Tab-separated table of C-alpha atoms in Angstrom:
chain	number	residue	atom	x	y	z
A	1	MET	CA	65.807	-30.389	-19.701
A	2	GLY	CA	63.785	-27.408	-18.532
A	3	PHE	CA	61.261	-28.081	-21.281
A	4	PHE	CA	60.592	-31.628	-20.084
A	5	ARG	CA	60.517	-30.478	-16.487
A	6	ASN	CA	57.731	-27.956	-17.097
A	7	GLN	CA	55.798	-29.601	-19.906
A	8	PHE	CA	53.290	-31.041	-17.421
A	9	ALA	CA	53.050	-27.878	-15.330
A	10	ASN	CA	49.467	-26.790	-14.828
A	11	VAL	CA	47.521	-23.735	-13.754
A	12	VAL	CA	45.425	-24.168	-10.653
A	13	GLU	CA	42.453	-21.812	-10.975
A	14	TRP	CA	38.663	-21.660	-10.737
A	15	ASP	CA	37.919	-22.366	-14.373
A	16	GLU	CA	34.199	-23.066	-13.894
A	17	PHE	CA	33.293	-19.887	-12.054
A	18	ARG	CA	29.604	-19.083	-11.616
A	19	ASP	CA	28.173	-16.181	-9.675
A	20	ASP	CA	25.744	-18.478	-7.835
A	21	MET	CA	28.436	-21.018	-6.900
A	22	ILE	CA	29.577	-20.969	-3.275
A	23	PHE	CA	32.670	-23.117	-3.786
A	24	TRP	CA	34.332	-25.190	-6.487
A	25	LYS	CA	36.890	-27.930	-5.938
A	26	TRP	CA	40.011	-28.374	-8.066
A	27	SER	CA	40.633	-32.050	-7.374
A	28	ASN	CA	41.826	-35.394	-8.720
A	29	LYS	CA	44.747	-33.680	-10.345
A	30	GLU	CA	48.408	-33.702	-9.537
A	31	ILE	CA	50.170	-30.395	-9.139
A	32	LYS	CA	53.420	-30.526	-11.093
A	33	LYS	CA	56.596	-28.601	-10.509
A	34	GLY	CA	56.380	-25.131	-12.021
A	35	SER	CA	52.594	-24.925	-11.690
A	36	LYS	CA	50.848	-21.625	-10.995
A	37	LEU	CA	48.013	-20.702	-8.653
A	38	VAL	CA	45.590	-18.010	-9.848
A	39	ILE	CA	43.378	-16.270	-7.270
A	40	ARG	CA	40.873	-13.733	-8.560
A	41	ALA	CA	39.016	-11.006	-6.701
A	42	GLY	CA	36.295	-12.368	-4.432
A	43	GLN	CA	37.955	-15.785	-4.139
A	44	ASP	CA	39.913	-17.622	-1.472
A	45	ALA	CA	42.042	-20.681	-2.285
A	46	VAL	CA	42.134	-23.413	0.365
A	47	PHE	CA	44.684	-26.225	0.031
A	48	VAL	CA	43.364	-29.478	1.500
A	49	ASN	CA	45.332	-32.672	2.104
A	50	ASN	CA	43.523	-35.787	3.349
A	51	GLY	CA	40.592	-33.690	4.540
A	52	LYS	CA	42.783	-31.284	6.513
A	53	ILE	CA	43.415	-27.664	5.652
A	54	GLU	CA	47.037	-27.062	4.675
A	55	GLY	CA	46.733	-23.363	3.977
A	56	ILE	CA	44.311	-20.564	3.061
A	57	PHE	CA	45.361	-17.933	0.525
A	58	LYS	CA	43.213	-14.817	0.149
A	59	ASP	CA	45.190	-12.233	-1.815
A	60	GLU	CA	44.390	-12.111	-5.499
A	61	GLY	CA	47.223	-12.682	-7.926
A	62	VAL	CA	49.281	-15.329	-9.734
A	63	TYR	CA	51.616	-17.408	-7.555
A	64	ASN	CA	54.366	-19.924	-8.227
A	65	ILE	CA	53.234	-22.919	-6.195
A	66	ASP	CA	56.739	-24.323	-5.728
A	67	SER	CA	58.251	-21.176	-4.244
A	68	GLU	CA	55.311	-19.068	-3.030
A	69	ILE	CA	52.726	-21.573	-1.803
A	70	ILE	CA	54.382	-24.761	-0.562
A	71	PRO	CA	56.602	-22.993	2.019
A	72	PHE	CA	53.429	-21.726	3.711
A	73	LEU	CA	51.623	-25.059	3.920
A	74	SER	CA	51.409	-26.806	7.269
A	75	THR	CA	52.477	-30.436	6.799
A	76	LEU	CA	53.530	-30.155	3.147
A	77	LYS	CA	55.858	-27.189	3.456
A	78	GLY	CA	58.868	-29.458	2.998
A	79	PHE	CA	57.453	-31.170	-0.084
A	80	LYS	CA	59.947	-31.711	-2.914
A	81	PHE	CA	58.840	-32.294	-6.470
A	82	GLY	CA	60.288	-35.306	-8.233
A	83	PHE	CA	60.904	-35.618	-11.955
A	84	ASN	CA	57.774	-37.676	-12.541
A	85	SER	CA	55.908	-37.095	-9.312
A	86	GLY	CA	53.810	-34.175	-8.226
A	87	MET	CA	51.838	-33.067	-5.203
A	88	ARG	CA	48.377	-34.562	-4.925
A	89	VAL	CA	46.210	-32.098	-3.034
A	90	GLU	CA	42.761	-30.628	-3.422
A	91	VAL	CA	42.328	-26.902	-3.878
A	92	LEU	CA	38.986	-25.485	-2.800
A	93	PHE	CA	38.063	-22.121	-4.296
A	94	VAL	CA	35.532	-20.298	-2.099
A	95	ASN	CA	33.335	-17.418	-3.230
A	96	THR	CA	33.768	-14.818	-0.480
A	97	LYS	CA	30.923	-12.488	-1.412
A	98	GLU	CA	27.675	-12.109	0.517
A	99	PHE	CA	24.848	-13.806	-1.348
A	100	THR	CA	21.331	-12.355	-1.549
A	101	VAL	CA	18.474	-14.773	-2.166
A	102	ARG	CA	14.760	-14.156	-2.663
A	103	TRP	CA	12.371	-16.376	-0.726
A	104	GLY	CA	8.640	-16.986	-0.569
A	105	THR	CA	6.388	-19.335	1.359
A	106	GLN	CA	5.654	-22.537	-0.536
A	107	ASN	CA	2.134	-22.782	0.917
A	108	PRO	CA	-0.059	-20.494	3.038
A	109	VAL	CA	1.040	-20.565	6.667
A	110	LEU	CA	-1.892	-21.049	9.068
A	111	ILE	CA	-1.360	-18.644	11.962
A	112	PRO	CA	-3.499	-19.327	15.075
A	113	THR	CA	-5.907	-16.458	15.798
A	114	PRO	CA	-9.085	-16.176	17.937
A	115	GLN	CA	-11.046	-14.731	14.997
A	116	LEU	CA	-10.441	-17.816	12.826
A	117	PRO	CA	-10.414	-21.166	14.658
A	118	GLY	CA	-8.760	-22.885	11.702
A	119	GLY	CA	-5.973	-20.312	11.566
A	120	MET	CA	-5.271	-17.279	9.393
A	121	PRO	CA	-3.760	-18.367	6.023
A	122	ILE	CA	-0.871	-15.995	5.317
A	123	ARG	CA	1.795	-15.929	2.628
A	124	ALA	CA	5.010	-13.938	2.882
A	125	ASN	CA	8.061	-13.132	0.782
A	126	GLY	CA	11.362	-11.335	1.113
A	127	THR	CA	15.121	-11.863	0.921
A	128	PHE	CA	17.886	-13.334	3.037
A	129	ASN	CA	21.671	-12.908	2.966
A	130	PHE	CA	24.415	-15.389	3.782
A	131	LYS	CA	28.125	-16.030	3.347
A	132	VAL	CA	30.715	-18.683	4.149
A	133	SER	CA	32.036	-18.104	7.662
A	134	ASP	CA	33.847	-21.306	8.693
A	135	TYR	CA	36.063	-23.071	6.146
A	136	VAL	CA	36.876	-25.987	8.443
A	137	THR	CA	33.206	-26.847	8.990
A	138	LEU	CA	32.405	-26.279	5.319
A	139	ILE	CA	35.065	-28.790	4.296
A	140	ASP	CA	34.089	-31.329	6.956
A	141	LYS	CA	30.359	-31.267	6.227
A	142	ILE	CA	30.037	-30.403	2.540
A	143	ALA	CA	33.253	-30.119	0.539
A	144	GLY	CA	34.297	-33.608	1.568
A	145	ILE	CA	31.447	-35.097	-0.465
A	146	LYS	CA	30.709	-32.405	-3.059
A	147	ASN	CA	32.813	-30.891	-5.808
A	148	SER	CA	30.693	-27.737	-5.851
A	149	TYR	CA	27.989	-26.074	-3.798
A	150	LEU	CA	25.329	-23.726	-5.176
A	151	VAL	CA	23.149	-20.978	-3.738
A	152	GLU	CA	20.135	-23.093	-4.676
A	153	ASP	CA	21.348	-25.805	-2.282
A	154	VAL	CA	21.263	-23.331	0.608
A	155	LYS	CA	17.888	-21.955	-0.483
A	156	ILE	CA	16.346	-25.433	-0.463
A	157	ARG	CA	17.494	-25.991	3.096
A	158	ILE	CA	16.285	-22.563	4.236
A	159	THR	CA	12.817	-22.853	2.689
A	160	SER	CA	12.335	-26.329	4.154
A	161	VAL	CA	12.174	-24.853	7.678
A	162	LEU	CA	10.936	-21.358	6.887
A	163	ASP	CA	7.207	-22.053	7.213
A	164	GLN	CA	7.607	-23.324	10.772
A	165	LEU	CA	9.773	-20.356	11.722
A	166	LEU	CA	7.262	-17.912	10.250
A	167	MET	CA	4.475	-19.481	12.290
A	168	LYS	CA	6.619	-19.319	15.426
A	169	TRP	CA	7.696	-15.694	15.120
A	170	ILE	CA	4.438	-14.281	13.748
A	171	SER	CA	2.621	-15.830	16.712
A	172	ARG	CA	5.232	-14.404	19.075
A	173	GLU	CA	5.837	-10.926	17.641
A	174	GLY	CA	2.719	-10.228	15.541
A	175	LYS	CA	0.880	-7.751	17.767
A	176	ASP	CA	-1.863	-7.085	15.182
A	177	MET	CA	-2.716	-10.065	13.001
A	178	PHE	CA	-4.237	-7.741	10.393
A	179	ASN	CA	-1.193	-5.453	10.268
A	180	LEU	CA	1.814	-7.762	10.525
A	181	GLN	CA	3.988	-5.396	8.504
A	182	ALA	CA	4.160	-3.132	11.554
A	183	ASN	CA	6.160	-5.828	13.373
A	184	ALA	CA	8.041	-7.140	10.324
A	185	ASP	CA	11.454	-6.142	11.720
A	186	ASP	CA	10.945	-8.033	14.982
A	187	ILE	CA	9.624	-11.088	13.143
A	188	ALA	CA	12.537	-11.032	10.679
A	189	ARG	CA	15.113	-10.659	13.456
A	190	GLY	CA	13.835	-13.747	15.245
A	191	ILE	CA	13.775	-15.796	12.039
A	192	ARG	CA	17.320	-14.710	11.141
A	193	ASP	CA	18.681	-15.898	14.479
A	194	ASP	CA	16.953	-19.275	14.152
A	195	LEU	CA	18.086	-19.747	10.547
A	196	ASP	CA	21.650	-18.916	11.517
A	197	MET	CA	21.546	-21.780	14.002
A	198	GLN	CA	20.186	-24.073	11.293
A	199	VAL	CA	23.032	-23.514	8.795
A	200	MET	CA	25.875	-22.861	11.217
A	201	ASP	CA	26.797	-26.551	11.166
A	202	ASN	CA	27.571	-26.189	7.446
A	203	GLY	CA	30.020	-23.341	7.932
A	204	ILE	CA	27.538	-20.743	6.653
A	205	SER	CA	26.257	-17.651	8.440
A	206	ILE	CA	22.926	-15.886	7.833
A	207	THR	CA	23.862	-12.203	7.751
A	208	GLY	CA	20.417	-10.770	7.071
A	209	PHE	CA	16.752	-11.648	6.737
A	210	GLN	CA	14.023	-9.335	5.455
A	211	VAL	CA	10.250	-9.680	5.132
A	212	MET	CA	9.075	-7.561	2.211
A	213	SER	CA	5.341	-8.242	2.526
A	214	PHE	CA	2.650	-10.367	4.144
A	215	ASN	CA	-0.190	-11.452	1.857
A	216	TYR	CA	-3.680	-12.273	3.111
A	217	PRO	CA	-6.460	-14.121	1.255
A	218	LYS	CA	-8.412	-11.827	-1.069
A	219	GLU	CA	-11.541	-11.819	1.109
A	220	ILE	CA	-9.597	-10.797	4.202
A	221	GLN	CA	-7.553	-8.216	2.307
A	222	ASP	CA	-10.765	-6.656	0.950
A	223	MET	CA	-12.165	-6.509	4.478
A	224	ILE	CA	-8.997	-4.841	5.775
A	225	THR	CA	-9.096	-2.282	2.967
A	226	LYS	CA	-12.786	-1.507	3.513
A	227	THR	CA	-12.323	-1.170	7.271
A	228	ALA	CA	-9.429	1.212	6.756
A	229	SER	CA	-11.542	3.283	4.356
A	230	HIS	CA	-14.382	3.559	6.859
A	231	GLU	CA	-12.018	4.598	9.604
A	232	MET	CA	-10.530	7.278	7.375
A	233	ILE	CA	-13.977	8.671	6.518
A	234	GLY	CA	-15.156	8.630	10.118
A	235	ASN	CA	-18.622	7.119	9.768
A	236	LEU	CA	-20.756	5.271	7.243
A	237	GLN	CA	-23.036	8.206	6.360
A	238	LYS	CA	-20.155	10.410	5.319
A	239	TYR	CA	-18.613	7.451	3.494
A	240	GLN	CA	-21.796	7.066	1.420
A	241	GLN	CA	-21.947	10.787	0.694
A	242	VAL	CA	-18.323	10.934	-0.380
A	243	SER	CA	-18.722	7.774	-2.490
A	244	MET	CA	-21.754	9.271	-4.256
A	245	THR	CA	-19.957	12.547	-4.891
A	246	ASP	CA	-16.900	10.721	-6.206
A	247	GLY	CA	-19.097	8.644	-8.503
A	248	ILE	CA	-20.712	11.712	-10.068
A	249	ALA	CA	-17.403	13.561	-10.321
A	250	SER	CA	-15.683	10.608	-11.992
A	251	GLY	CA	-18.514	10.064	-14.467
A	252	LYS	CA	-19.468	6.638	-13.151
A	253	VAL	CA	-22.890	8.063	-12.250
A	254	GLN	CA	-24.032	10.051	-15.285
A	255	GLY	CA	-27.177	12.041	-16.071
A	256	GLY	CA	-30.160	10.680	-17.948
A	257	GLY	CA	-30.495	7.394	-16.114
A	258	ALA	CA	-32.291	6.054	-13.093
A	259	ALA	CA	-29.037	5.810	-11.163
A	260	SER	CA	-28.286	9.469	-11.786
A	261	ASP	CA	-31.818	10.543	-10.847
A	262	MET	CA	-31.669	8.514	-7.664
A	263	ALA	CA	-28.260	9.949	-6.838
A	264	GLY	CA	-29.501	13.480	-7.396
A	265	MET	CA	-32.600	12.877	-5.315
A	266	MET	CA	-30.558	11.408	-2.457
A	267	MET	CA	-28.137	14.296	-2.529
A	268	GLY	CA	-31.026	16.782	-2.619
A	269	MET	CA	-32.761	15.116	0.306
A	270	ASN	CA	-29.558	15.042	2.305
A	271	LEU	CA	-28.961	18.713	1.552
A	272	ALA	CA	-32.542	19.638	2.500
A	273	ASN	CA	-32.285	17.689	5.738
A	274	GLU	CA	-29.097	19.492	6.637
A	275	MET	CA	-30.734	22.880	5.886
A	276	MET	CA	-33.787	22.036	8.013
A	277	LYS	CA	-31.556	20.967	10.881
A	278	ASN	CA	-29.676	24.235	10.699
A	279	MET	CA	-32.898	26.288	10.572
A	280	ASN	CA	-34.389	24.426	13.524
A	281	GLN	CA	-31.231	24.865	15.517
A	282	ASN	CA	-31.115	28.584	14.728
A	283	GLY	CA	-34.813	29.046	15.500
A	284	GLY	CA	-34.602	27.120	18.745
A	285	SER	CA	-31.590	29.031	19.938
A	286	SER	CA	-33.175	32.427	19.149
A	287	SER	CA	-36.476	31.598	20.879
A	288	SER	CA	-34.798	30.146	23.924
A	289	GLY	CA	-32.364	33.011	24.163
A	290	SER	CA	-35.027	35.796	24.134
A	291	ASN	CA	-37.361	36.597	27.053
A	292	THR	CA	-39.378	39.252	25.174
A	293	PRO	CA	-43.035	38.159	24.808
A	294	GLN	CA	-44.323	37.960	21.248
A	295	PRO	CA	-47.347	40.090	20.287
A	296	PRO	CA	-50.581	38.242	19.439
A	297	SER	CA	-51.050	37.440	15.776
A	298	GLY	CA	-54.033	38.113	13.534
A	299	GLY	CA	-57.137	39.805	14.831
A	300	ALA	CA	-57.708	37.659	17.912
A	301	ALA	CA	-58.693	39.566	21.017
A	302	SER	CA	-56.118	39.827	23.727
A	303	GLY	CA	-58.662	40.808	26.348
A	304	GLY	CA	-61.208	43.566	27.128
A	305	GLY	CA	-64.279	44.214	24.915
A	306	GLN	CA	-62.687	44.456	21.506
A	307	LYS	CA	-64.788	42.702	18.836
A	308	PRO	CA	-63.310	40.751	15.924
A	309	ASN	CA	-63.616	42.251	12.462
A	310	PHE	CA	-64.830	38.945	10.987
A	311	CYS	CA	-66.946	36.114	12.330
A	312	PRO	CA	-64.725	33.171	13.223
A	313	ASN	CA	-67.567	30.774	12.319
A	314	CYS	CA	-68.745	31.931	8.885
A	315	GLY	CA	-66.356	34.743	8.006
A	316	THR	CA	-68.974	37.488	7.709
A	317	LYS	CA	-67.618	41.004	8.256
A	318	ASN	CA	-68.529	42.455	11.629
A	319	GLU	CA	-69.339	46.099	12.236
A	320	GLY	CA	-68.850	45.986	16.021
A	321	ALA	CA	-71.910	43.849	16.898
A	322	ASN	CA	-71.869	41.339	19.740
A	323	PHE	CA	-73.410	38.606	17.531
A	324	CYS	CA	-72.809	37.676	13.889
A	325	PRO	CA	-75.676	39.019	11.747
A	326	ASN	CA	-75.371	35.970	9.459
A	327	CYS	CA	-75.033	32.917	11.742
A	328	GLY	CA	-75.644	34.346	15.197
A	329	GLN	CA	-72.209	33.399	16.547
A	330	LYS	CA	-71.370	35.337	19.700
A	331	LEU	CA	-68.512	37.698	18.968
A	332	GLY	CA	-67.771	39.406	22.245
């Protein structure tokens, strides 16, 4: 008799487990007397009767439904198995882990900015985390019409509103439109709160939201990179000098060609200019800092009756005469 009594006994378990599956419903089956319930790690088993939760079982293990489960149900705790009749209930297996999902903007998000009247086209990517938080709402809104629910289903809903939320929170928290990563935490926090409100009515909670990077159009990114380089160098002249030196050192500007000759000439001219500046500065400081009069140069007379040794007009040597014997130039 025991053989016939248990020949239709079944095992209630999640036999289609997938890591990206949020819940799976064991349904349209009749639980027979002697059946077992198997709960594995990371799973909760929810018994549902006519859309109402009868009991939630969270401890992993193998249970005898007749003696270890039914007594703990709400309205079915007095259920008695008949010889040919069983208990028709649905068992919802819920994945209790926290899911991590990668996201990315489907299209560039146009962020209003004074520099670009049409808006700054920005892409972004990152991750978000979620988990099931309310079994009652999950059953009412989703499990009542679905036999399973995947991570991809949640991702589709999240990405459908993500562009608008990015525009909202970048405009609100993005202090520097060309360095949004500096305010990524504030932007992500605002988006997480809004997304949590979006999926709360499905019994799901957003536990984390991260922005890994903001991506600008290539032209704007090149401009940002060049501006940062100039700021690091200090000014354009030094930037050109360093660029030229780097080019020669790396071999991109090699000897024997016009480019190399031009580079060498420019470096030589720059070096000469710097030397002349230094000499002028040193000479100016020494002359301005000394009050000692300089002696007259050459053979020019400083006063009195001293005659020049040579005629300033024709260069003829003078022997002390008042007039040049060659051209008649007055010498005294």
